[in-house]
mmCIF file of N, CA and C in Angstrom:
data_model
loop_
_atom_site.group_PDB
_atom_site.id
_atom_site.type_symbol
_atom_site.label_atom_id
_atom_site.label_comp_id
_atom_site.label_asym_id
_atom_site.label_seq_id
_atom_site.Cartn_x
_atom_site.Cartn_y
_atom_site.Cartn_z
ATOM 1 N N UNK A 1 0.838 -1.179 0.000
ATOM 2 C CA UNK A 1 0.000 0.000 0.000
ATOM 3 C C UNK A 1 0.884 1.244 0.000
ATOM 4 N N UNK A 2 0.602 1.971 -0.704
ATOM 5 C CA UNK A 2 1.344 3.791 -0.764
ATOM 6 C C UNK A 2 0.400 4.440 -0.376
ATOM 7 N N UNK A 3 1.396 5.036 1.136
ATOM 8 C CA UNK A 3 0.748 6.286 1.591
ATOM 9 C C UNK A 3 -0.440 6.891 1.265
ATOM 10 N N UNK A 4 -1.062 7.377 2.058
ATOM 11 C CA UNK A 4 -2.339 8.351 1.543
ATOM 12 C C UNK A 4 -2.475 9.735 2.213
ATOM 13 N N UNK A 5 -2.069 10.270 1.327
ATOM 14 C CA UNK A 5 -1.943 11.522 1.565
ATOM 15 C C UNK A 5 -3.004 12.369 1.764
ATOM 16 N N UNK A 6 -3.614 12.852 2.818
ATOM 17 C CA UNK A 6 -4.893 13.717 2.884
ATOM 18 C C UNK A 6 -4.548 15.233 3.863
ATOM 19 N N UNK A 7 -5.534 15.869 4.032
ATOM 20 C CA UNK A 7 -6.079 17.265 4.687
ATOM 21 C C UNK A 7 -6.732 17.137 5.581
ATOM 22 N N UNK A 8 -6.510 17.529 6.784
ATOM 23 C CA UNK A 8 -7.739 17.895 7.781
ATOM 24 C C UNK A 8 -8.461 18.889 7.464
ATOM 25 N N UNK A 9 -9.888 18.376 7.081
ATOM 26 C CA UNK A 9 -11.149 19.433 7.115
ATOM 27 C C UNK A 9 -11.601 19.619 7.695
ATOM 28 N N UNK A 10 -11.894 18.436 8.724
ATOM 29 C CA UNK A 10 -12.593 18.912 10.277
ATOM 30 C C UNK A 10 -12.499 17.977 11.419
ATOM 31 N N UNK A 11 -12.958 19.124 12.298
ATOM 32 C CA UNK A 11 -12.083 17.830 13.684
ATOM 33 C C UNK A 11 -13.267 18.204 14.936
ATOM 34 N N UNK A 12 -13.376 16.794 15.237
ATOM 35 C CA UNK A 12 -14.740 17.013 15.890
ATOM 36 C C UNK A 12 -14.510 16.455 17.351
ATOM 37 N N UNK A 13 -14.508 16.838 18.604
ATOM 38 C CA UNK A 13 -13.989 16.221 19.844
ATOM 39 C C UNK A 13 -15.038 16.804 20.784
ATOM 40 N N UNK A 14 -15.047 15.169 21.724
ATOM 41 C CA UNK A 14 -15.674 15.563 22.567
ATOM 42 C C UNK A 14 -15.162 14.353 24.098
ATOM 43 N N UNK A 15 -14.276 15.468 25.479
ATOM 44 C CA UNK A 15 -13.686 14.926 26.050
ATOM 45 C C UNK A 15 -12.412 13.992 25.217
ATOM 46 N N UNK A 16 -12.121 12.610 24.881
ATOM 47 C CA UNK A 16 -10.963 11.653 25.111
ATOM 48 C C UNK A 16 -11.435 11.309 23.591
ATOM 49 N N UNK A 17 -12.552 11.589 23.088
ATOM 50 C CA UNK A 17 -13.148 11.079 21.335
ATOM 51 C C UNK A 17 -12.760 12.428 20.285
ATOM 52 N N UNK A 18 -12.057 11.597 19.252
ATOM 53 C CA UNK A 18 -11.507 12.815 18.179
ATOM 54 C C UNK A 18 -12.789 11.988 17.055
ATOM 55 N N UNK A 19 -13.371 13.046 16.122
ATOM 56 C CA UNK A 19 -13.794 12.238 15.026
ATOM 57 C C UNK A 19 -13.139 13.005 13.794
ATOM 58 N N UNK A 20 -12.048 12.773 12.744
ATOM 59 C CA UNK A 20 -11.519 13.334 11.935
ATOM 60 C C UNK A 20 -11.757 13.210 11.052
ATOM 61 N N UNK A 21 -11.768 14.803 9.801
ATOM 62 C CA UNK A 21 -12.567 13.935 8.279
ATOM 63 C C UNK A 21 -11.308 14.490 7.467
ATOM 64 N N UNK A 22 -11.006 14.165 6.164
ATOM 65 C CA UNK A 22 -9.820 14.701 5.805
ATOM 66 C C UNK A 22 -10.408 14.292 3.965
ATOM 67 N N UNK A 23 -9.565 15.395 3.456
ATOM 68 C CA UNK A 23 -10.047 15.438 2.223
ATOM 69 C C UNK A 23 -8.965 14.371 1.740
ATOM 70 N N UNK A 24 -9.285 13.450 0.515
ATOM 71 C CA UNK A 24 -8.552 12.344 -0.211
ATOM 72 C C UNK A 24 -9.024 12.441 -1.412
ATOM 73 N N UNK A 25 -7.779 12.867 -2.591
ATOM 74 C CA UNK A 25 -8.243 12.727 -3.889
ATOM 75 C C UNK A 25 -9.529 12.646 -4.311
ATOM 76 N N UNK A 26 -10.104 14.301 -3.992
ATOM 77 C CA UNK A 26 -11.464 14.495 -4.453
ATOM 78 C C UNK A 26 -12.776 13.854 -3.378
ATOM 79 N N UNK A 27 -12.395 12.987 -2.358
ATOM 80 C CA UNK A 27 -13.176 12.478 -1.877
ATOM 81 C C UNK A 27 -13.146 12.317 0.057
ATOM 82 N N UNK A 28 -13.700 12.441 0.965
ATOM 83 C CA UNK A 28 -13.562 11.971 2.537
ATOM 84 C C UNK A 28 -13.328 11.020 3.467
ATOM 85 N N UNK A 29 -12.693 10.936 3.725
ATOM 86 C CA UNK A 29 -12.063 9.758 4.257
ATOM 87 C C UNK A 29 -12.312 10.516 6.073
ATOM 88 N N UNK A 30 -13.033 9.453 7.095
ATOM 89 C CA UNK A 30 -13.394 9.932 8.162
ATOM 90 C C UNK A 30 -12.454 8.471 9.373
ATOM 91 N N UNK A 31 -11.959 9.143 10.170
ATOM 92 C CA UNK A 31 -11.264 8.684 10.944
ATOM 93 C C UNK A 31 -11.914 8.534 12.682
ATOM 94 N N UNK A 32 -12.003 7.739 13.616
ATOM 95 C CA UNK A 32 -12.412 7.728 14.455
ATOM 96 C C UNK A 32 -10.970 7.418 15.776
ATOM 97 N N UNK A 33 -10.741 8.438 16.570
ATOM 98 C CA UNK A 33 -9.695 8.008 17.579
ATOM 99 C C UNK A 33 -9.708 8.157 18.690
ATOM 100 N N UNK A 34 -8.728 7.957 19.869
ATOM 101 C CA UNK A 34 -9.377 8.448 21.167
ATOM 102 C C UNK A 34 -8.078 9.862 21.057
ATOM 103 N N UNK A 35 -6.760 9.692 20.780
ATOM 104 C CA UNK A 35 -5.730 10.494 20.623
ATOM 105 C C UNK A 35 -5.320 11.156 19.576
ATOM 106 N N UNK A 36 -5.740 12.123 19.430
ATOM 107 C CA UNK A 36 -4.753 12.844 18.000
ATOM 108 C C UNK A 36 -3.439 13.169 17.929
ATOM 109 N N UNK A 37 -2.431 12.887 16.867
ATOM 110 C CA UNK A 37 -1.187 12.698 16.736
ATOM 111 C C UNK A 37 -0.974 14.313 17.112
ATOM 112 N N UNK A 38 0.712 14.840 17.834
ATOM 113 C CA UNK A 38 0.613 16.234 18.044
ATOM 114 C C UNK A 38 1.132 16.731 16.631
ATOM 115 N N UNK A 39 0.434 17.850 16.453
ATOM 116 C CA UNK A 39 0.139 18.839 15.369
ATOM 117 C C UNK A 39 -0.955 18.511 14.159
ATOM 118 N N UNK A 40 -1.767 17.601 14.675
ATOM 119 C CA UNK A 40 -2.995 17.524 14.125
ATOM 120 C C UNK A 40 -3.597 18.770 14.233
ATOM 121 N N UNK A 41 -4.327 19.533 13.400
ATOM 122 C CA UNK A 41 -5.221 20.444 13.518
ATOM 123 C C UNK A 41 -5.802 20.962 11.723
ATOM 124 N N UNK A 42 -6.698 21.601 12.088
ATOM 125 C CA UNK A 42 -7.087 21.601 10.415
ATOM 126 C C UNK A 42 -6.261 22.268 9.611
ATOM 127 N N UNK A 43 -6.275 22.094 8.514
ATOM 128 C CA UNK A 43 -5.284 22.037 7.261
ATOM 129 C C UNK A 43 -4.277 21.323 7.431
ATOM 130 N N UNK A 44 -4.070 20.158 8.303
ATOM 131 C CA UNK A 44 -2.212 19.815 8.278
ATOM 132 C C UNK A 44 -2.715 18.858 7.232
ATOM 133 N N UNK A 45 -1.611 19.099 6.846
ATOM 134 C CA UNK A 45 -1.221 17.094 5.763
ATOM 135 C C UNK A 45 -1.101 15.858 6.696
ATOM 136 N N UNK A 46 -1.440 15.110 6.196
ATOM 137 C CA UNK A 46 -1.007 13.803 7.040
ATOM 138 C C UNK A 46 -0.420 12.764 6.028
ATOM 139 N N UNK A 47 -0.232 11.504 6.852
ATOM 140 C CA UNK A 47 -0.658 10.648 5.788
ATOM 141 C C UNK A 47 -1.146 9.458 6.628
ATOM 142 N N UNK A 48 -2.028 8.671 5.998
ATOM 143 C CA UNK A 48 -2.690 7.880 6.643
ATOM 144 C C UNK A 48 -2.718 6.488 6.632
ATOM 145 N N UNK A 49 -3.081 5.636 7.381
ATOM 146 C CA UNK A 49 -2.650 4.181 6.846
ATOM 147 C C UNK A 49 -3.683 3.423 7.549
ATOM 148 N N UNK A 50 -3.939 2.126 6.735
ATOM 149 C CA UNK A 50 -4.640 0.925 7.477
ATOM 150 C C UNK A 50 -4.374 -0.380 7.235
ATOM 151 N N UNK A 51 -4.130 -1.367 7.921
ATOM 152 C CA UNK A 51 -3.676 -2.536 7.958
ATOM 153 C C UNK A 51 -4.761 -3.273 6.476
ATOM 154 N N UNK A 52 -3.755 -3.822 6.139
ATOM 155 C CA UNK A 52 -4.456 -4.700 4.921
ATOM 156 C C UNK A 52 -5.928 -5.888 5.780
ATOM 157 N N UNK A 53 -5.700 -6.331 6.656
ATOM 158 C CA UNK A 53 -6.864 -7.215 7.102
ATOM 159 C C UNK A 53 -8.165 -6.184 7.499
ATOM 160 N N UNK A 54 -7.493 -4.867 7.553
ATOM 161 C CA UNK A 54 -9.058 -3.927 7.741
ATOM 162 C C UNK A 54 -9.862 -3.258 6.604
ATOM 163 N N UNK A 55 -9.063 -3.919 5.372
ATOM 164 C CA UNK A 55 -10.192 -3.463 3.983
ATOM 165 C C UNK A 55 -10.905 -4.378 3.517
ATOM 166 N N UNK A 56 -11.900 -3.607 3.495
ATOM 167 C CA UNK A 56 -13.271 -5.027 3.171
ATOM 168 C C UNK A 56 -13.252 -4.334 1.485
ATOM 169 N N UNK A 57 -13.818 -5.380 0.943
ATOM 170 C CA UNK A 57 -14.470 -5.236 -0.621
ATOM 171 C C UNK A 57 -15.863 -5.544 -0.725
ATOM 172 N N UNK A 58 -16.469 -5.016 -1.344
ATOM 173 C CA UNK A 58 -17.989 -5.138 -1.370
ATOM 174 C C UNK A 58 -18.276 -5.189 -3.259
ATOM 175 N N UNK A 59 -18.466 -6.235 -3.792
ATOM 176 C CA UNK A 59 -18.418 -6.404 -4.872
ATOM 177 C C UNK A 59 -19.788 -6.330 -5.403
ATOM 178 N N UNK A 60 -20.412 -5.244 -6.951
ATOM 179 C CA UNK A 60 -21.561 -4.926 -6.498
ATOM 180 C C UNK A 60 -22.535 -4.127 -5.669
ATOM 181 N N UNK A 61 -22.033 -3.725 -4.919
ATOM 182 C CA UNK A 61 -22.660 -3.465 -3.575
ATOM 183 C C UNK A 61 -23.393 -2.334 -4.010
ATOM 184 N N UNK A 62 -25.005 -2.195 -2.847
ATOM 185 C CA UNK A 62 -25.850 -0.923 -3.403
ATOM 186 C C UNK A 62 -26.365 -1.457 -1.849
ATOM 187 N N UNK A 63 -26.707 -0.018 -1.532
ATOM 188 C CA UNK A 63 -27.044 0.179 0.150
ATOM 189 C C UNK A 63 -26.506 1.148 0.999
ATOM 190 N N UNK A 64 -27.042 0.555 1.876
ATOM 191 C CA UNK A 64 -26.144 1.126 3.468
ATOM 192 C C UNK A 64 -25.315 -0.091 4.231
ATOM 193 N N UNK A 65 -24.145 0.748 4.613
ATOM 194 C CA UNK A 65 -23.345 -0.183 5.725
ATOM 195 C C UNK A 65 -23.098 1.072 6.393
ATOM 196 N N UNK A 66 -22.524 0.632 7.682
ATOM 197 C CA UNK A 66 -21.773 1.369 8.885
ATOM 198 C C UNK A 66 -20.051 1.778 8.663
ATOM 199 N N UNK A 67 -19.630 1.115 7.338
ATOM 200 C CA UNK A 67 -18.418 1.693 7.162
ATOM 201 C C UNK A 67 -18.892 3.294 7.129
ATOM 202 N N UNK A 68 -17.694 4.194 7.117
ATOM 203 C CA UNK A 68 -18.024 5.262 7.221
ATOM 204 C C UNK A 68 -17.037 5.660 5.571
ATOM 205 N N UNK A 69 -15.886 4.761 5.341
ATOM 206 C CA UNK A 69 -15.208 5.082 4.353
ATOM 207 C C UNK A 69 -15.369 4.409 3.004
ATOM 208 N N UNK A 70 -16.291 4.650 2.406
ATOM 209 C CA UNK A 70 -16.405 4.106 1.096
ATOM 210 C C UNK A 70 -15.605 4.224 -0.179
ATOM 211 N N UNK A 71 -14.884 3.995 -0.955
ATOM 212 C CA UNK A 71 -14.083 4.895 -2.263
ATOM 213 C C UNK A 71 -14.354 3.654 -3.482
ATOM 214 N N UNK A 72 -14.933 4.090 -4.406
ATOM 215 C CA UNK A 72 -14.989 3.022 -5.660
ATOM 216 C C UNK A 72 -13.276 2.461 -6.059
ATOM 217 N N UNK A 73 -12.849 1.440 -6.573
ATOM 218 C CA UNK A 73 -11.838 0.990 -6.265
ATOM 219 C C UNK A 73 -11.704 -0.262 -7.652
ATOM 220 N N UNK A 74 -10.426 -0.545 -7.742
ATOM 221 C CA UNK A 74 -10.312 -1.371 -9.225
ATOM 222 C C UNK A 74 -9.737 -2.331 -8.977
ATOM 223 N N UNK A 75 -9.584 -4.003 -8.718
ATOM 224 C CA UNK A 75 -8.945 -4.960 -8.755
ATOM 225 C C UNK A 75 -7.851 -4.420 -9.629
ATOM 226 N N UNK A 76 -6.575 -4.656 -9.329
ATOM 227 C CA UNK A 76 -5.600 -4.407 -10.191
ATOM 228 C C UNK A 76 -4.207 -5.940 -10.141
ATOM 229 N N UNK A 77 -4.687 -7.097 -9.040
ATOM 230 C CA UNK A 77 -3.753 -7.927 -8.556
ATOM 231 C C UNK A 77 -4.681 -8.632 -7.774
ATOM 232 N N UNK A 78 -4.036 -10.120 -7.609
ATOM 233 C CA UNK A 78 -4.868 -11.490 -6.629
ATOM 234 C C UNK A 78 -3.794 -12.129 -6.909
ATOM 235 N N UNK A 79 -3.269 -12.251 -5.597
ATOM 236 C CA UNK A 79 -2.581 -13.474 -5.095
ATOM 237 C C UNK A 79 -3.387 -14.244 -4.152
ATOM 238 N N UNK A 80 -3.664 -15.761 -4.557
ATOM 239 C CA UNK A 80 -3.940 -16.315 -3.558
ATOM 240 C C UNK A 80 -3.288 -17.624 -3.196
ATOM 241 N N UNK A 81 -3.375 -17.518 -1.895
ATOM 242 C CA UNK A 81 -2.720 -18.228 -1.130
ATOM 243 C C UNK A 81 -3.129 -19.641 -0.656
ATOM 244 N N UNK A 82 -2.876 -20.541 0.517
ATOM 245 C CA UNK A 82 -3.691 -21.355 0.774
ATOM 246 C C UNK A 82 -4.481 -21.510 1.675
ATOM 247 N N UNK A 83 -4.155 -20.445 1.969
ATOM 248 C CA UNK A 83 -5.587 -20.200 3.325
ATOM 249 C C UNK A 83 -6.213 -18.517 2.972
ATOM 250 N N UNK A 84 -5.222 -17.687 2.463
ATOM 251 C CA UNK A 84 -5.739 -16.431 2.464
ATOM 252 C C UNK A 84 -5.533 -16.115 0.666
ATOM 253 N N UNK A 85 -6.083 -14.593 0.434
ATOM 254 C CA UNK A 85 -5.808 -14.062 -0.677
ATOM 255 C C UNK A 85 -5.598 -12.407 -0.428
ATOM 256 N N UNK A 86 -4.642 -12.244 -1.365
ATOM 257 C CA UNK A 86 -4.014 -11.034 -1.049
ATOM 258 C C UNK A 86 -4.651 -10.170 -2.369
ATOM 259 N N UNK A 87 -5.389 -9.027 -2.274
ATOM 260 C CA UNK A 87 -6.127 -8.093 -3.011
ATOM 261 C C UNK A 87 -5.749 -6.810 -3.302
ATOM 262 N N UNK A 88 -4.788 -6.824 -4.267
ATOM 263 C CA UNK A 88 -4.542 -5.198 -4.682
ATOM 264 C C UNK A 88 -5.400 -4.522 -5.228
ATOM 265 N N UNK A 89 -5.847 -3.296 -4.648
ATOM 266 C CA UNK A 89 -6.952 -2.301 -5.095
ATOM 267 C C UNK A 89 -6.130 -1.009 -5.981
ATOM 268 N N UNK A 90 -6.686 -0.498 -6.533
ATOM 269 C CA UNK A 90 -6.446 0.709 -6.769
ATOM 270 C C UNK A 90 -7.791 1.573 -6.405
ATOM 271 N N UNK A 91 -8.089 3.265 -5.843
ATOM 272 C CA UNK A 91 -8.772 4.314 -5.980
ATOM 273 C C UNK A 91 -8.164 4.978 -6.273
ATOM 274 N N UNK A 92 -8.665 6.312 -7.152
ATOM 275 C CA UNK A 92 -8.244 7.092 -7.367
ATOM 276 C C UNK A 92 -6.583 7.313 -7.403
ATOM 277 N N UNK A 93 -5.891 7.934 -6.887
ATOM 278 C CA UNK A 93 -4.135 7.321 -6.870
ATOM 279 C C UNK A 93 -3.158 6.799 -6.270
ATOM 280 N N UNK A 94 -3.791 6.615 -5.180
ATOM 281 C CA UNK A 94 -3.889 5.456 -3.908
ATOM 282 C C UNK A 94 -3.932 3.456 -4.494
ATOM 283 N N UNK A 95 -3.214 3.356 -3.406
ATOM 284 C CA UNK A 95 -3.003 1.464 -3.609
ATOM 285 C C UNK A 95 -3.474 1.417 -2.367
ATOM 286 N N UNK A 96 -4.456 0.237 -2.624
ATOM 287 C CA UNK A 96 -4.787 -0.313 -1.255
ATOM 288 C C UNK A 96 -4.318 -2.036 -1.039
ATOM 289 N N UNK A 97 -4.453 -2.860 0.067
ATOM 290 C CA UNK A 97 -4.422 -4.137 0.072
ATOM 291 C C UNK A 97 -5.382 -4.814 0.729
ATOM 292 N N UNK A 98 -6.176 -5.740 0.682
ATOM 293 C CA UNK A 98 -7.217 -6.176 1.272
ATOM 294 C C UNK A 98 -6.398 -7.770 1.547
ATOM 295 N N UNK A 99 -6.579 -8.028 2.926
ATOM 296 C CA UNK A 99 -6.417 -9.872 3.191
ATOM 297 C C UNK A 99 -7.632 -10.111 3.519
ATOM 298 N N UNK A 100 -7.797 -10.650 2.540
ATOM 299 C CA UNK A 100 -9.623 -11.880 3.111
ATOM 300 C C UNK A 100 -9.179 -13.285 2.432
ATOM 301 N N UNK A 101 -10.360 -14.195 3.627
ATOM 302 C CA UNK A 101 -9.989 -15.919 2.965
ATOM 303 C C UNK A 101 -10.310 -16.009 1.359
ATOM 304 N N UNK A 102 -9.337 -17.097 0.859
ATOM 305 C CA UNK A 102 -9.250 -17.715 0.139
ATOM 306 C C UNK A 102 -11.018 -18.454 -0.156
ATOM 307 N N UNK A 103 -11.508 -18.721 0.370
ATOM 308 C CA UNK A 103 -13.023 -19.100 0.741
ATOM 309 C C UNK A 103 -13.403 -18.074 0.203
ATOM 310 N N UNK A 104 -13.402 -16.726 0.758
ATOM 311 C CA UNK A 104 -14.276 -15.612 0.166
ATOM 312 C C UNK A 104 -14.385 -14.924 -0.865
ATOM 313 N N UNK A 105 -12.516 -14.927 -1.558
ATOM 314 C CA UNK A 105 -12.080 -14.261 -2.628
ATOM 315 C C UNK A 105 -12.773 -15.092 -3.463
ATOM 316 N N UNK A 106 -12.975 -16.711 -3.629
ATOM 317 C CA UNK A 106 -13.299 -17.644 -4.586
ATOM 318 C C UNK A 106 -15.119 -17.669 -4.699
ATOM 319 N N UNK A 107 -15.418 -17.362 -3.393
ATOM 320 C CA UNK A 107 -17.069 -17.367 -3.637
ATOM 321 C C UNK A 107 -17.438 -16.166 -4.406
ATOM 322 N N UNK A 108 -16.726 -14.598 -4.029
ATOM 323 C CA UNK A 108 -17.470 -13.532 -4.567
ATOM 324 C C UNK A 108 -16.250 -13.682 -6.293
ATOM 325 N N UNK A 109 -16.054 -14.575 -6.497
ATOM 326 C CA UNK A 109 -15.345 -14.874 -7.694
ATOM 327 C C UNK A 109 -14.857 -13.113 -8.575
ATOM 328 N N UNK A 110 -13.919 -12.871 -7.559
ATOM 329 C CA UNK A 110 -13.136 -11.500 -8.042
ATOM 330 C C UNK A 110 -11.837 -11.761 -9.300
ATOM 331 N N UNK A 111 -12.167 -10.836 -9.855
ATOM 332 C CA UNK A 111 -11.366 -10.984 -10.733
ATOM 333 C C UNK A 111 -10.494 -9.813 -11.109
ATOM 334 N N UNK A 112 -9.171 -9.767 -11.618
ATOM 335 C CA UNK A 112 -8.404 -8.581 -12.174
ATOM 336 C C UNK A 112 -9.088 -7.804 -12.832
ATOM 337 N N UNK A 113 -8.766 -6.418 -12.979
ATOM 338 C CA UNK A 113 -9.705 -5.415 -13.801
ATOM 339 C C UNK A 113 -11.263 -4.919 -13.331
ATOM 340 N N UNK A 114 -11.889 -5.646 -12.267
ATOM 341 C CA UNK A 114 -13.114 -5.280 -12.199
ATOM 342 C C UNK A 114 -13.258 -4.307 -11.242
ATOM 343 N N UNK A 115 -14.486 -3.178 -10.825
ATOM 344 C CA UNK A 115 -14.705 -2.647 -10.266
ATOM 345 C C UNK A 115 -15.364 -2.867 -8.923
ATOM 346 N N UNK A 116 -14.836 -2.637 -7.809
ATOM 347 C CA UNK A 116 -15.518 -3.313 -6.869
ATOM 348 C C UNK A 116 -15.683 -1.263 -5.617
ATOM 349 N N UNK A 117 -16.067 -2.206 -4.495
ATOM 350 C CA UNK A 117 -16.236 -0.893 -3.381
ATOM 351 C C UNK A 117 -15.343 -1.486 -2.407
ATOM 352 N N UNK A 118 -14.320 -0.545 -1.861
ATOM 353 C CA UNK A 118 -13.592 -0.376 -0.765
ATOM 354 C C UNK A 118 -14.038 -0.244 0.406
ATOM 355 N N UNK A 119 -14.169 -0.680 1.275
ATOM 356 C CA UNK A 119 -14.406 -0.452 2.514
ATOM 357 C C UNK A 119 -13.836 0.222 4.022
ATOM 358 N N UNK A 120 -13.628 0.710 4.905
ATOM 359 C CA UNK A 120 -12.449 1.434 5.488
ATOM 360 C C UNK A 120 -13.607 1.738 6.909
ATOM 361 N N UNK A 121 -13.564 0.743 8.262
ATOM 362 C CA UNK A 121 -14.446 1.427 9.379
ATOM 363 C C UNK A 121 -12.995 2.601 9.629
ATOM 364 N N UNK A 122 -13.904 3.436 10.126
ATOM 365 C CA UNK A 122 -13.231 4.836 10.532
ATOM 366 C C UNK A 122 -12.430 5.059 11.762
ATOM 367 N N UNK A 123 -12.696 3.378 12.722
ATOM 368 C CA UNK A 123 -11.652 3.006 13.643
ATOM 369 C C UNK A 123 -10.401 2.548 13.387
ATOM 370 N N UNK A 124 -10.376 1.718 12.041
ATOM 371 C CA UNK A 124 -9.595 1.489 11.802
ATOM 372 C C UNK A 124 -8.370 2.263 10.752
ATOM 373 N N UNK A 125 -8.772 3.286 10.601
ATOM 374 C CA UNK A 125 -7.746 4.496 9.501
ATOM 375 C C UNK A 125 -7.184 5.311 11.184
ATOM 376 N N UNK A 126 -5.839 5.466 10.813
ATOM 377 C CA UNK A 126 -4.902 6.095 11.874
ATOM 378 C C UNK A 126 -3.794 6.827 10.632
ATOM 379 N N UNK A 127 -3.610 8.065 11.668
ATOM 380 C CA UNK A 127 -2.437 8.821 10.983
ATOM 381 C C UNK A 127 -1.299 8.193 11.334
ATOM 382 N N UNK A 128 -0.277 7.749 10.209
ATOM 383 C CA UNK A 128 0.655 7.730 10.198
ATOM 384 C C UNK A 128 1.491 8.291 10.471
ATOM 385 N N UNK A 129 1.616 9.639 10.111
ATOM 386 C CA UNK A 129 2.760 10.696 10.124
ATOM 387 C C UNK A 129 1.755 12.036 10.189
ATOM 388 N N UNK A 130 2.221 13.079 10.375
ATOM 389 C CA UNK A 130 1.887 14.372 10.250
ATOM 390 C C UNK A 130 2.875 14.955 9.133
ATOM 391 N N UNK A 131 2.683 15.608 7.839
ATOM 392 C CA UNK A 131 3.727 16.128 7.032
ATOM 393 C C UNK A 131 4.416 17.403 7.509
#
């Protein structure tokens, strides 16, 4: 995964709860924490990161979920493994990685090139760095 570079647009606290939204290539990316990194405040750069086992794919998908971070997203890579499969995404100019079972990659029968939905709960996106 490469960095993701975003903006603080707004920062929402109340007591020990930060809720952070930050602009991402045209689109919002919302963060949920108990600590904000020091020199968080609006307009800083950051960059942001999330563990590959915390991106879901939603293939198809039309609705509501409780993710808070949605971004349309492109199979671009599938490695799979023998218990897991490893899912390179692309959005916008961002790489993402998704680990889900081998079981799941094969049932929602994903394939290179297709368009799928990214997923991202807003607990799980943390600043990496402050720029």
């Amino acid at each position: 995964m490469n960095p993701l570079k975003a903006k603080v647009i707004k920062i929402q606290s109340h007591k020990n709860l930060n809720i952070v939204t930050f602009a991402f290539a045209n689109q919002t990316l919302v963060m949920l924490g108990l600590e904000l990194a020091q020199g968080v405040k609006l307009g800083s750069e950051v960059e942001l990161s999330v563990k590959p086992t915390h991106v879901a794919i939603g293939k198809e998908f039309h609705g509501d979920i409780s993710f808070s971070n949605q971004l349309p997203a492109k199979i671009i890579e599938i490695d799979n493994g023998t218990l897991l499969s490893s899912v390179k995404l692309a959005s916008s100019d961002a790489l993402f990685e998704s680990i889900i079972s081998l079981e799941r990659s094969q049932k929602m029968d994903l394939k290179v090139g297709e368009s799928v939905t990214l997923f991202l709960k807003a607990s799980d996106l943390y600043i990496k760095k402050v720029l």
